[in-house]
Coordinates of C-alpha atoms and ligand atoms in Angstrom, one line a residue:
M1 CA -44.5 133.4 -194.6
P2 CA -47.6 134.2 -192.7
K3 CA -49.9 131.4 -192.4
K4 CA -53.0 131.6 -194.4
P5 CA -56.0 131.7 -192.2
T6 CA -58.2 128.7 -192.5
K7 CA -61.7 129.2 -193.5
T8 CA -64.1 128.5 -190.6
R9 CA -67.5 127.1 -191.5
K10 CA -70.6 128.4 -189.7
P11 CA -72.1 125.5 -187.8
K12 CA -75.4 124.3 -188.9
Q13 CA -78.2 124.7 -186.2
T14 CA -79.7 121.3 -186.0
A15 CA -82.5 120.1 -183.9
I16 CA -80.9 120.0 -180.5
V17 CA -79.0 121.9 -178.2
R18 CA -76.6 124.6 -177.9
F19 CA -76.0 126.3 -174.7
L20 CA -76.5 130.0 -175.1
G21 CA -73.4 132.1 -175.2
R22 CA -71.1 129.1 -176.0
P23 CA -68.9 129.3 -179.2
A24 CA -70.2 127.4 -182.1
K25 CA -68.9 123.9 -182.6
P26 CA -68.2 122.0 -185.9
A27 CA -71.1 119.9 -187.1
A28 CA -69.7 116.5 -186.3
K29 CA -68.9 117.6 -182.8
L30 CA -72.3 119.1 -182.5
K31 CA -74.0 115.9 -183.6
R32 CA -72.1 114.0 -181.0
R33 CA -73.0 116.5 -178.3
E34 CA -76.6 116.3 -179.4
A35 CA -76.6 112.6 -179.3
S36 CA -75.1 112.5 -175.8
F37 CA -77.6 115.1 -174.7
R38 CA -80.4 113.0 -176.0
L39 CA -79.1 110.0 -174.2
L40 CA -78.6 111.9 -171.0
F41 CA -82.0 113.5 -171.3
D42 CA -84.1 110.5 -172.4
S43 CA -82.6 107.9 -170.1
N44 CA -82.1 110.2 -167.1
P45 CA -83.8 108.8 -164.0
I46 CA -84.7 112.4 -162.9
P47 CA -87.8 113.8 -164.5
M48 CA -86.8 116.4 -167.1
I49 CA -88.8 118.8 -169.3
V50 CA -87.6 121.2 -172.0
C51 CA -90.0 124.1 -172.5
A52 CA -90.0 127.1 -174.8
A53 CA -88.7 130.2 -173.1
R54 CA -91.2 132.4 -174.9
D55 CA -94.5 130.7 -174.0
E56 CA -93.5 128.0 -171.6
R57 CA -94.9 125.3 -173.9
V58 CA -93.5 121.8 -173.2
L59 CA -91.2 120.9 -176.1
A60 CA -89.8 117.6 -174.8
V61 CA -90.1 115.4 -171.8
N62 CA -88.1 112.4 -170.8
D63 CA -89.5 109.0 -169.8
A64 CA -88.9 109.6 -166.1
A65 CA -91.2 112.7 -166.3
I66 CA -93.9 110.8 -168.1
Q67 CA -93.8 108.1 -165.5
H68 CA -93.7 110.5 -162.6
Y69 CA -96.5 112.8 -163.8
G70 CA -98.7 110.2 -165.5
Y71 CA -99.3 112.3 -168.6
S72 CA -98.6 110.7 -172.0
R73 CA -95.9 112.3 -174.2
S74 CA -98.6 113.8 -176.5
E75 CA -100.6 115.1 -173.5
F76 CA -97.5 116.7 -172.2
E77 CA -96.7 118.4 -175.4
K78 CA -100.0 120.2 -175.3
L79 CA -99.2 121.6 -171.8
T80 CA -97.3 124.6 -170.7
I81 CA -95.1 124.5 -167.5
R82 CA -97.5 127.0 -165.9
S83 CA -100.4 124.7 -166.5
L84 CA -98.7 122.0 -164.4
Q85 CA -98.6 124.2 -161.4
A86 CA -101.1 123.9 -158.6
F87 CA -101.3 127.7 -158.3
D88 CA -99.7 130.7 -160.2
P89 CA -96.3 131.4 -158.9
E90 CA -96.0 135.0 -157.7
L91 CA -92.5 135.3 -159.1
P92 CA -91.6 134.9 -162.7
W93 CA -89.7 131.7 -163.2
T94 CA -88.3 132.1 -166.6
G95 CA -86.6 135.4 -166.1
D96 CA -83.6 133.7 -164.8
S97 CA -82.2 136.9 -163.4
G98 CA -80.5 135.1 -160.6
D99 CA -78.4 132.0 -160.4
E100 CA -79.8 129.5 -162.9
R101 CA -78.7 126.5 -161.0
A102 CA -80.4 127.4 -157.7
A103 CA -83.4 125.3 -156.9
R104 CA -86.9 126.7 -156.8
T105 CA -89.7 124.8 -155.1
W106 CA -93.0 124.4 -156.8
K107 CA -96.1 122.5 -156.4
H108 CA -97.3 120.6 -159.4
V109 CA -100.5 118.6 -160.2
R110 CA -100.0 115.1 -161.5
A111 CA -102.4 113.5 -164.0
D112 CA -104.2 111.7 -161.2
G113 CA -104.8 115.1 -159.4
A114 CA -102.2 114.5 -156.7
L115 CA -100.1 117.4 -155.6
I116 CA -96.4 117.0 -155.6
D117 CA -93.6 119.3 -154.2
L118 CA -90.7 119.8 -156.5
A119 CA -87.2 121.3 -156.3
I120 CA -86.6 122.6 -159.9
Y121 CA -83.2 123.2 -161.4
S122 CA -83.3 125.1 -164.7
R123 CA -80.9 125.9 -167.4
Q124 CA -81.3 128.0 -170.5
L125 CA -80.5 126.4 -173.9
V126 CA -81.4 126.5 -177.5
Y127 CA -83.7 123.8 -178.6
G128 CA -84.5 123.4 -182.3
D129 CA -83.4 127.0 -183.0
Q130 CA -85.5 128.5 -180.3
P131 CA -84.5 129.7 -176.8
A132 CA -85.7 127.1 -174.3
I133 CA -85.3 126.0 -170.8
L134 CA -84.3 122.7 -169.5
L135 CA -85.9 121.8 -166.2
A136 CA -84.7 119.0 -163.9
L137 CA -87.5 118.2 -161.4
M138 CA -86.7 116.6 -158.1
D139 CA -89.7 115.3 -156.2
I140 CA -89.4 116.5 -152.6
T141 CA -92.9 115.8 -151.5
E142 CA -91.8 113.3 -148.8
R143 CA -89.1 115.6 -147.5
K144 CA -91.6 118.5 -147.3
R145 CA -94.1 116.3 -145.5
A146 CA -91.4 115.2 -143.0
E147 CA -90.3 118.8 -142.6
A148 CA -93.8 119.9 -142.0
Q149 CA -94.3 117.1 -139.5
M150 CA -91.1 118.1 -137.7
T151 CA -92.2 121.7 -137.6
F152 CA -95.6 120.6 -136.2
M153 CA -94.0 118.5 -133.6
A154 CA -91.6 121.2 -132.5
Q155 CA -94.6 123.5 -132.0
H156 CA -97.3 121.2 -130.7
D157 CA -97.9 119.0 -127.8
G158 CA -97.9 115.3 -128.9
L159 CA -100.7 114.2 -126.7
T160 CA -103.4 116.7 -127.3
G161 CA -102.2 118.2 -130.6
L162 CA -102.5 121.7 -129.0
P163 CA -99.8 124.3 -129.6
N164 CA -97.0 124.2 -127.1
R165 CA -95.3 127.0 -125.3
N166 CA -93.2 128.0 -128.3
L167 CA -96.0 128.4 -130.7
L168 CA -98.2 130.0 -128.0
R169 CA -95.6 132.6 -127.5
Q170 CA -95.6 133.4 -131.3
K171 CA -99.4 133.5 -131.3
M172 CA -99.5 135.7 -128.2
D173 CA -96.9 138.1 -129.7
D174 CA -99.1 138.4 -132.8
I175 CA -102.3 139.0 -130.8
L176 CA -100.5 141.5 -128.6
L177 CA -99.2 143.4 -131.6
R178 CA -102.6 143.5 -133.2
T179 CA -104.4 144.7 -130.1
R180 CA -101.7 147.3 -129.2
R181 CA -103.2 149.6 -131.7
S182 CA -106.8 149.1 -130.4
A183 CA -108.5 149.7 -127.1
E184 CA -108.9 146.0 -126.6
Q185 CA -107.3 144.1 -123.8
V186 CA -105.9 140.6 -123.9
A187 CA -106.7 138.2 -121.1
V188 CA -104.3 135.4 -120.5
L189 CA -105.9 132.5 -118.5
V190 CA -103.6 129.8 -117.1
L191 CA -105.8 126.8 -116.2
G192 CA -104.4 124.1 -113.9
L193 CA -106.2 120.8 -113.3
D194 CA -106.8 120.1 -109.6
H195 CA -105.4 116.8 -108.3
F196 CA -104.5 115.5 -111.8
K197 CA -101.7 113.5 -110.3
A198 CA -104.2 111.6 -108.2
V199 CA -106.0 110.5 -111.4
N200 CA -102.6 109.3 -112.9
D201 CA -101.7 107.5 -109.6
T202 CA -105.0 105.8 -109.0
L203 CA -106.4 105.1 -112.5
G204 CA -103.1 104.9 -114.5
H205 CA -101.4 107.0 -117.1
G206 CA -103.6 105.7 -119.9
I207 CA -106.7 107.2 -118.4
G208 CA -104.7 110.3 -117.4
D209 CA -103.8 110.8 -121.0
K210 CA -107.4 110.3 -122.2
L211 CA -108.5 112.8 -119.6
L212 CA -106.1 115.4 -120.9
R213 CA -107.3 114.9 -124.4
G214 CA -110.9 115.2 -123.2
V215 CA -110.1 118.4 -121.4
A216 CA -108.3 119.8 -124.5
K217 CA -111.3 119.0 -126.7
R218 CA -113.8 120.7 -124.3
L219 CA -111.6 123.8 -124.0
R220 CA -111.3 124.0 -127.8
S221 CA -115.0 123.6 -128.2
I222 CA -115.9 126.8 -126.3
L223 CA -113.2 129.2 -127.6
R224 CA -113.7 131.7 -130.4
E225 CA -111.7 131.8 -133.5
G226 CA -109.5 134.7 -132.4
D227 CA -108.6 133.1 -129.1
A228 CA -105.5 130.9 -128.7
L229 CA -105.2 127.7 -126.7
A230 CA -102.1 125.8 -125.7
R231 CA -100.9 123.1 -123.3
L232 CA -98.1 124.5 -121.2
N233 CA -97.1 121.4 -119.2
S234 CA -98.6 118.2 -117.9
D235 CA -101.7 119.6 -116.3
E236 CA -101.7 123.3 -117.3
F237 CA -103.4 124.9 -120.3
V238 CA -103.3 128.5 -121.5
I239 CA -106.2 130.4 -123.1
V240 CA -105.5 133.7 -124.7
Q241 CA -108.7 135.7 -125.0
S242 CA -108.5 138.5 -127.5
G243 CA -111.2 141.1 -127.8
A244 CA -111.8 141.4 -124.0
T245 CA -112.7 144.9 -123.1
R246 CA -113.2 144.5 -119.4
P247 CA -111.9 142.0 -116.7
E248 CA -115.5 140.8 -116.4
D249 CA -115.2 139.3 -119.9
A250 CA -112.3 137.2 -118.7
A251 CA -114.1 136.3 -115.6
F252 CA -117.1 135.2 -117.7
L253 CA -114.9 133.0 -119.8
A254 CA -113.1 131.6 -116.7
R255 CA -116.5 130.6 -115.2
R256 CA -117.5 128.9 -118.5
L257 CA -114.1 127.0 -118.7
L258 CA -114.5 125.8 -115.1
D259 CA -118.1 124.6 -115.8
V260 CA -117.2 122.8 -119.0
I261 CA -114.3 121.0 -117.4
A262 CA -116.3 119.9 -114.3
D263 CA -118.8 117.6 -116.1
P264 CA -117.7 113.9 -115.6
Y265 CA -115.6 112.2 -118.3
L266 CA -116.5 108.6 -119.1
L267 CA -113.1 106.9 -119.8
D268 CA -112.7 103.2 -120.2
G269 CA -115.8 102.6 -118.1
H270 CA -114.7 105.0 -115.3
S271 CA -116.5 108.1 -114.6
V272 CA -113.8 110.6 -113.8
V273 CA -114.4 114.0 -112.3
I274 CA -111.7 116.7 -112.4
G275 CA -111.8 120.2 -111.3
A276 CA -109.6 123.2 -112.3
S277 CA -108.3 126.5 -111.1
I278 CA -107.6 129.5 -113.2
G279 CA -105.2 132.4 -112.9
I280 CA -105.8 135.5 -115.1
A281 CA -103.5 138.3 -116.2
M282 CA -104.7 141.2 -118.4
S283 CA -102.7 143.1 -120.9
P284 CA -101.6 145.9 -120.9
G285 CA -102.2 146.4 -117.2
D286 CA -100.4 143.3 -116.0
G287 CA -97.7 143.3 -118.7
D288 CA -97.5 143.9 -122.4
E289 CA -95.4 141.0 -123.5
S290 CA -96.1 137.3 -123.5
E291 CA -93.6 136.0 -121.0
K292 CA -94.6 138.5 -118.3
L293 CA -98.3 137.9 -118.8
L294 CA -97.8 134.1 -118.6
K295 CA -95.7 134.5 -115.4
N296 CA -98.3 136.8 -113.8
A297 CA -101.2 134.5 -114.8
D298 CA -99.3 131.7 -113.2
L299 CA -98.8 133.6 -110.0
A300 CA -102.6 134.2 -110.0
L301 CA -103.1 130.5 -110.5
S302 CA -101.1 129.7 -107.4
R303 CA -103.3 132.0 -105.5
A304 CA -106.4 130.4 -106.8
K305 CA -105.1 127.0 -105.9
N306 CA -104.1 128.0 -102.4
D307 CA -107.3 129.9 -101.7
S308 CA -109.7 127.3 -102.7
R309 CA -109.4 125.1 -105.7
G310 CA -112.1 125.2 -108.4
T311 CA -112.0 129.0 -108.7
F312 CA -110.2 131.7 -110.6
S313 CA -108.0 134.6 -109.4
F314 CA -106.8 137.8 -111.1
F315 CA -103.2 138.8 -110.9
E316 CA -102.5 141.5 -108.3
A317 CA -99.4 143.6 -107.7
G318 CA -97.6 142.0 -104.8
M319 CA -98.1 138.4 -105.9
D320 CA -94.6 138.5 -107.3
A321 CA -93.1 139.6 -104.1
R322 CA -95.0 136.9 -102.2
A323 CA -93.8 134.3 -104.7
Q324 CA -90.2 135.4 -104.2
A325 CA -90.6 135.2 -100.4
R326 CA -91.9 131.6 -101.0
R327 CA -88.9 130.7 -103.1
K328 CA -86.7 132.1 -100.3
I329 CA -88.5 129.9 -97.8
E330 CA -87.9 126.9 -100.1
T331 CA -84.2 127.5 -100.3
E332 CA -83.8 128.1 -96.6
L333 CA -86.0 125.1 -95.7
R334 CA -83.9 122.9 -97.8
E335 CA -80.8 124.0 -95.9
A336 CA -82.6 123.6 -92.6
V337 CA -83.5 120.0 -93.5
Q338 CA -79.9 119.3 -94.6
S339 CA -78.4 120.8 -91.5
D340 CA -81.0 119.0 -89.3
V341 CA -82.3 122.0 -87.3
L342 CA -86.0 121.2 -87.4
R343 CA -87.3 119.9 -84.1
P344 CA -90.6 118.6 -82.8
Y345 CA -92.2 120.5 -80.0
Y346 CA -94.8 118.6 -78.0
Q347 CA -98.3 119.8 -77.1
P348 CA -100.1 117.7 -74.4
L349 CA -103.4 115.8 -75.0
V350 CA -105.3 115.8 -71.8
D351 CA -108.0 113.4 -70.5
L352 CA -110.8 115.7 -69.6
S353 CA -112.3 113.6 -66.8
S354 CA -109.1 112.9 -65.0
G355 CA -107.1 115.9 -66.1
R356 CA -104.1 113.7 -66.8
I357 CA -101.9 113.9 -69.9
T358 CA -102.4 110.9 -72.2
G359 CA -99.9 111.9 -74.8
F360 CA -98.3 114.6 -76.8
E361 CA -98.7 115.8 -80.4
A362 CA -95.4 116.4 -82.2
L363 CA -95.5 119.8 -84.0
V364 CA -92.6 120.7 -86.1
R365 CA -90.7 123.9 -85.2
W366 CA -88.1 125.7 -87.4
P367 CA -85.8 127.9 -85.5
H368 CA -84.7 130.5 -88.1
P369 CA -81.5 132.5 -87.5
E370 CA -83.2 135.8 -88.4
R371 CA -86.9 135.3 -88.1
G372 CA -87.0 133.3 -84.9
M373 CA -89.5 130.3 -84.8
I374 CA -91.3 130.0 -88.2
S375 CA -94.8 128.6 -88.0
P376 CA -95.4 125.2 -89.7
A377 CA -98.6 126.8 -91.2
E378 CA -96.1 128.9 -93.3
F379 CA -93.6 126.3 -94.3
I380 CA -95.5 123.0 -94.4
P381 CA -97.4 124.1 -97.6
V382 CA -94.0 125.0 -99.2
A383 CA -92.6 121.7 -98.1
E384 CA -95.6 119.9 -99.7
E385 CA -95.3 121.8 -102.9
T386 CA -91.6 121.1 -103.3
G387 CA -91.6 117.5 -102.1
L388 CA -89.5 118.4 -99.1
I389 CA -92.3 117.2 -96.9
N390 CA -91.1 113.6 -97.2
A391 CA -87.7 114.6 -95.6
V392 CA -89.4 116.8 -93.0
G393 CA -92.1 114.1 -92.2
G394 CA -89.5 111.3 -91.9
L395 CA -87.3 113.4 -89.6
M396 CA -90.2 114.3 -87.3
L397 CA -91.3 110.7 -87.1
R398 CA -87.9 109.4 -86.2
R399 CA -87.3 112.1 -83.6
A400 CA -90.8 111.8 -82.1
C401 CA -90.3 108.1 -81.6
M402 CA -86.8 108.6 -80.1
D403 CA -88.1 111.2 -77.7
A404 CA -91.3 109.3 -76.7
V405 CA -89.4 106.2 -75.8
Q406 CA -87.9 108.2 -72.9
W407 CA -91.3 109.1 -71.6
P408 CA -93.4 107.0 -69.2
D409 CA -94.9 103.9 -70.9
D410 CA -98.5 105.1 -70.8
I411 CA -97.8 108.3 -72.6
R412 CA -98.4 108.3 -76.4
V413 CA -97.0 110.4 -79.1
A414 CA -99.0 111.7 -82.1
V415 CA -97.2 112.6 -85.4
N416 CA -98.8 114.5 -88.3
L417 CA -98.6 112.9 -91.8
S418 CA -99.0 114.8 -95.0
P419 CA -101.0 113.1 -97.8
L420 CA -97.9 113.4 -99.9
Q421 CA -96.0 111.0 -97.7
F422 CA -98.5 108.3 -98.8
R423 CA -97.7 108.9 -102.4
V424 CA -94.0 108.0 -102.1
G425 CA -94.9 104.4 -101.3
N426 CA -92.4 103.7 -98.5
L427 CA -94.4 105.1 -95.5
L428 CA -95.0 101.7 -94.0
C429 CA -91.2 101.0 -94.0
L430 CA -90.5 104.5 -92.6
V431 CA -92.9 103.9 -89.7
M432 CA -91.5 100.4 -89.0
D433 CA -87.9 101.7 -89.1
A434 CA -88.7 104.6 -86.7
L435 CA -90.3 102.1 -84.3
N436 CA -87.5 99.6 -84.6
Q437 CA -84.7 102.1 -84.2
S438 CA -86.3 103.8 -81.3
G439 CA -87.7 100.7 -79.6
L440 CA -91.0 102.5 -79.1
S441 CA -94.0 100.2 -78.9
A442 CA -96.4 100.6 -81.9
K443 CA -99.4 101.1 -79.6
R444 CA -97.8 104.3 -78.3
L445 CA -97.7 105.9 -81.7
E446 CA -100.6 107.8 -83.2
L447 CA -100.6 109.1 -86.8
E448 CA -102.7 112.1 -87.6
I449 CA -104.0 112.3 -91.1
T450 CA -106.3 114.9 -92.7
E451 CA -109.4 114.4 -94.8
T452 CA -107.6 115.5 -97.9
L453 CA -105.7 112.2 -97.9
L454 CA -109.0 110.4 -98.3
L455 CA -110.2 112.7 -101.1
E456 CA -108.8 110.3 -103.6
K457 CA -110.1 107.2 -101.7
S458 CA -107.4 105.2 -103.4
S459 CA -107.0 101.6 -102.6
E460 CA -103.3 102.0 -102.0
V461 CA -103.9 104.7 -99.3
L462 CA -106.4 102.6 -97.6
A463 CA -104.2 99.5 -97.8
T464 CA -101.3 101.5 -96.2
L465 CA -103.6 102.7 -93.4
H466 CA -104.8 99.2 -92.7
A467 CA -101.2 97.9 -92.7
L468 CA -100.2 100.6 -90.2
R469 CA -103.1 99.8 -88.0
A470 CA -102.2 96.1 -88.2
L471 CA -98.8 97.1 -86.7
G472 CA -100.7 98.4 -83.7
V473 CA -100.3 102.1 -84.6
R474 CA -103.4 104.2 -83.9
I475 CA -104.8 106.4 -86.7
S476 CA -106.5 109.8 -86.0
M477 CA -108.5 112.0 -88.2
D478 CA -107.2 115.5 -87.7
D479 CA -109.1 118.8 -88.2
F480 CA -112.5 117.0 -88.4
G481 CA -115.3 118.9 -90.0
T482 CA -113.2 121.2 -92.2
G483 CA -113.2 118.9 -95.3
Y484 CA -115.9 118.4 -97.9
S485 CA -117.5 115.1 -96.8
S486 CA -116.1 114.3 -93.4
L487 CA -118.8 111.9 -92.6
S488 CA -118.3 109.7 -95.7
Y489 CA -114.6 109.5 -94.8
L490 CA -115.5 108.0 -91.5
R491 CA -117.0 105.1 -93.4
S492 CA -114.0 104.4 -95.5
F493 CA -111.6 103.7 -92.6
P494 CA -112.0 102.6 -88.9
F495 CA -110.3 105.6 -87.2
D496 CA -109.1 105.3 -83.6
K497 CA -109.6 109.0 -82.9
I498 CA -111.4 112.0 -84.3
K499 CA -110.0 115.5 -83.5
I500 CA -112.6 118.2 -83.7
D501 CA -111.2 121.1 -85.5
Q502 CA -110.5 124.2 -83.4
S503 CA -112.9 126.3 -85.4
F504 CA -115.8 124.4 -83.7
V505 CA -114.3 124.8 -80.3
R506 CA -113.9 128.5 -80.6
D507 CA -116.6 130.4 -78.6
L508 CA -118.2 127.1 -77.7
A509 CA -119.6 128.4 -74.5
A510 CA -121.4 131.3 -76.2
N511 CA -122.4 129.7 -79.5
P512 CA -125.3 127.3 -79.5
D513 CA -124.6 126.3 -83.2
A514 CA -121.0 125.3 -82.3
Q515 CA -122.4 123.4 -79.3
A516 CA -124.9 121.5 -81.5
I517 CA -122.1 120.5 -83.9
V518 CA -119.7 119.4 -81.2
R519 CA -122.5 117.5 -79.5
S520 CA -123.2 115.6 -82.7
I521 CA -119.6 114.8 -83.3
I522 CA -119.2 113.5 -79.7
S523 CA -122.3 111.3 -80.0
L524 CA -121.0 110.1 -83.5
G525 CA -117.7 109.2 -81.8
K526 CA -119.5 107.2 -79.1
G527 CA -121.6 105.4 -81.7
L528 CA -118.5 104.4 -83.6
G529 CA -116.4 103.6 -80.5
V530 CA -113.9 106.3 -81.4
T531 CA -112.1 108.7 -79.0
I532 CA -113.0 112.3 -79.5
T533 CA -110.4 115.0 -78.9
A534 CA -111.2 118.7 -79.0
E535 CA -108.5 120.9 -80.5
G536 CA -107.7 124.5 -79.6
V537 CA -109.1 124.6 -76.1
E538 CA -108.3 128.0 -74.8
T539 CA -110.7 128.8 -71.9
E540 CA -112.2 127.2 -68.8
A541 CA -115.6 127.9 -70.3
E542 CA -114.8 125.8 -73.4
V543 CA -113.4 122.9 -71.3
N544 CA -116.4 122.9 -69.1
C545 CA -118.7 122.8 -72.0
L546 CA -116.8 120.0 -73.6
R547 CA -116.7 118.0 -70.4
N548 CA -120.5 118.4 -70.1
E549 CA -121.0 117.1 -73.6
G550 CA -118.9 114.0 -72.7
C551 CA -115.8 114.9 -74.8
Q552 CA -113.0 112.6 -73.7
E553 CA -109.9 114.5 -74.6
G554 CA -108.7 118.1 -75.1
Q555 CA -105.7 119.9 -76.5
G556 CA -105.0 123.6 -76.4
F557 CA -103.3 126.6 -75.0
L558 CA -105.4 126.3 -71.8
F559 CA -103.3 123.2 -71.0
S560 CA -100.1 124.0 -72.6
R561 CA -98.5 125.3 -75.8
A562 CA -96.2 123.0 -77.6
R563 CA -92.9 122.6 -75.7
P564 CA -89.4 121.3 -76.5
N565 CA -88.7 117.7 -75.4
A566 CA -86.4 119.0 -72.6
E567 CA -89.5 120.3 -70.8
I568 CA -91.7 117.3 -71.2
M569 CA -90.5 115.2 -68.3
S570 CA -90.9 118.1 -65.8
L571 CA -94.3 118.9 -67.3
L572 CA -95.4 115.3 -66.6
K573 CA -94.0 115.4 -63.1
A574 CA -95.7 118.7 -62.4
Q575 CA -99.2 117.7 -63.6
R576 CA -101.8 118.0 -61.0
G577 CA -104.9 118.8 -63.0
Y578 CA -105.9 120.0 -66.4
G579 CA -106.4 123.6 -65.4
A580 CA -103.9 126.3 -64.6
A581 CA -101.3 123.8 -63.6
L582 CA -100.3 123.0 -67.2
V583 CA -100.5 126.5 -68.6
A584 CA -97.2 127.5 -70.2
Ligands
C2E1 P1 -102.6 120.5 -86.4 O1 -102.1 119.2 -86.6 O2 -104.1 120.7 -86.4 O3 -102.0 121.1 -85.1 C1 -102.6 121.9 -84.2 C2 -102.2 123.3 -84.4 O4 -103.0 124.1 -83.5 C3 -100.8 123.6 -83.9 O5 -100.3 124.6 -84.7 C4 -101.0 124.0 -82.5 O6 -99.9 124.8 -82.1 C5 -102.2 124.8 -82.7 N1 -102.9 125.0 -81.4 C6 -102.9 124.1 -80.4 N2 -103.7 124.6 -79.4 C7 -104.2 125.8 -79.8 C8 -105.0 126.7 -79.1 O7 -105.5 126.6 -78.0 N3 -105.3 127.8 -79.8 C9 -104.8 128.0 -81.1 N4 -105.2 129.1 -81.7 N5 -104.0 127.1 -81.7 C10 -103.7 126.0 -81.0 P2 -99.0 124.6 -85.4 O8 -97.9 124.0 -84.5 O9 -98.7 126.0 -85.9 O10 -99.2 123.6 -86.6 C11 -100.0 123.9 -87.6 C12 -100.3 122.8 -88.5 O11 -99.1 122.5 -89.2 C13 -100.7 121.5 -87.8 O12 -102.0 121.6 -87.5 C14 -100.4 120.5 -88.8 O13 -101.4 120.4 -89.7 C15 -99.1 121.1 -89.4 N6 -98.0 120.4 -88.9 C16 -97.3 120.7 -87.8 N7 -96.2 119.8 -87.6 C17 -96.3 119.0 -88.7 C18 -95.5 117.9 -89.1 O14 -94.5 117.5 -88.4 N8 -95.9 117.2 -90.2 C19 -96.9 117.7 -91.0 N9 -97.2 117.0 -92.1 N10 -97.7 118.7 -90.6 C20 -97.4 119.4 -89.5
MG2 MG1 -102.4 117.5 -85.9
MG3 MG1 -105.6 119.8 -86.1

């Protein structure tokens, strides 16, 4: 017998909740479900709100929501979900066309006015016979803040707060895209601080950091809204000037930037002065994408730094080729140092009254397999830029001492030192080792330094110079007269010798001005009890003039070019006078 179908009762819709689309449940079961929902809802630690689907009115809130938002239950029930929001969401949130469980992030206002970020999970349900939405609200304010902080840190420089290279590139791309459609050009200015390392070395990193912040602040203060500013690396900043119509606009800005940086900074009681150099590349002529413009502006900066610091330079075609040639020199020089092919050549220093050789200056020579002898004027700057100068300088010092110890006892050897060799901090040991290993007496060694070393007037440099002198080593000032304040440097250290730069010796016989300068330097030397040597003596007329003025020593092609050590002994034996006898 077929089974009689049992009569199903239509479930009564009571106050709470039935998920839409679910089959109806018997009343007792429903009651139980409602009770557990209540329990789950009321005591849930996550803030929850039920609101009407139709008008977003708040129908119910749990205790956690009341606590979190700071509204009372009755205040809540007068609100709509939309009125909790800090701003109107652009997207409808109740449509629920997508995945209901996916979180949306909203910004709500709490009763005390504070803004909070929320991840909201929603679910449709029936609440008291009406379609409603259950919202679970997860507070993600802290997470968002941490994320924002992380994003900021990834895009900004921690010290100055300026955008870093990453953000700069994004900003540049935006500016370039915007200006591509107009006739405007974009100028990219890479600004490098001059001798920033000296500030760090002499005044400490704390003051160095403050100086960088000060520079950033001044740069920011003169830029316009559409311009971009970033810190590229330790002492380089980039300014992207939009709206430039001619290179003159960029030059004008560059001049202002140099001026604004040059004023002294008062940092922890120190008055610090720093200069800067600027390289400029203009879009679209020098490149139409950010990386290329930055690279070209950087090349122009190298030119500005090499020419004379404190100026600006525009990028020019050909700079790239020169930079590549420089990189090639660097690689080959590294190999040359490793395979020990650099050699000192020796140029005599001649006593002008007796005509006898008093010593030799060691001048580094690089025999290159393809290019022949490469001039130190070409590779010493590269060695200084790359730090290879320490190896080159150490090598020259050791070899010069080893060679000189074979010469007669009254013949000295002079070795050139780069300012960078003082920064490493082991110069004194290096000199002592070279003397000990060779057995050369300290009084036969002269060290030539240039005025740039004393630019910083750091106490460490002066202490090293005094310690070297205490060993018995003589200290000469090379290229005298070419620096900024040669005279003041003479006061900072008791030099044994001053070498007049060859630019003053040139045309000495025919040039009364040059004669007046040389005369003053010679009388200065006499007053200070310092030997004066004239560099670059090429003619009999020059040597006569120098001798008449009372100059003690000369060096130059008239006497001899620099020669390999193998020729020195025969040169010494052959010397008869300072004239033609010594000419190479
Ligand atoms: P410097 O120390 O002033 O050396 C004198 C330079 O003048 C040498 O050039 C020398 O060859 C050149 N010279 C000498 N007499 C005459 C002359 O009558 N007429 C002309 N026109 N030039 C003359 P060099 O050898 O090319 O060296 C150039 C510079 O490179 C040196 O100038 C020095 O600053 C640097 N240098 C050379 N060797 C070393 C080294 O071992 N270490 C360091 N740090 N620098 C070095
Ligand atoms: Mg020299
Ligand atoms: Mg010189």
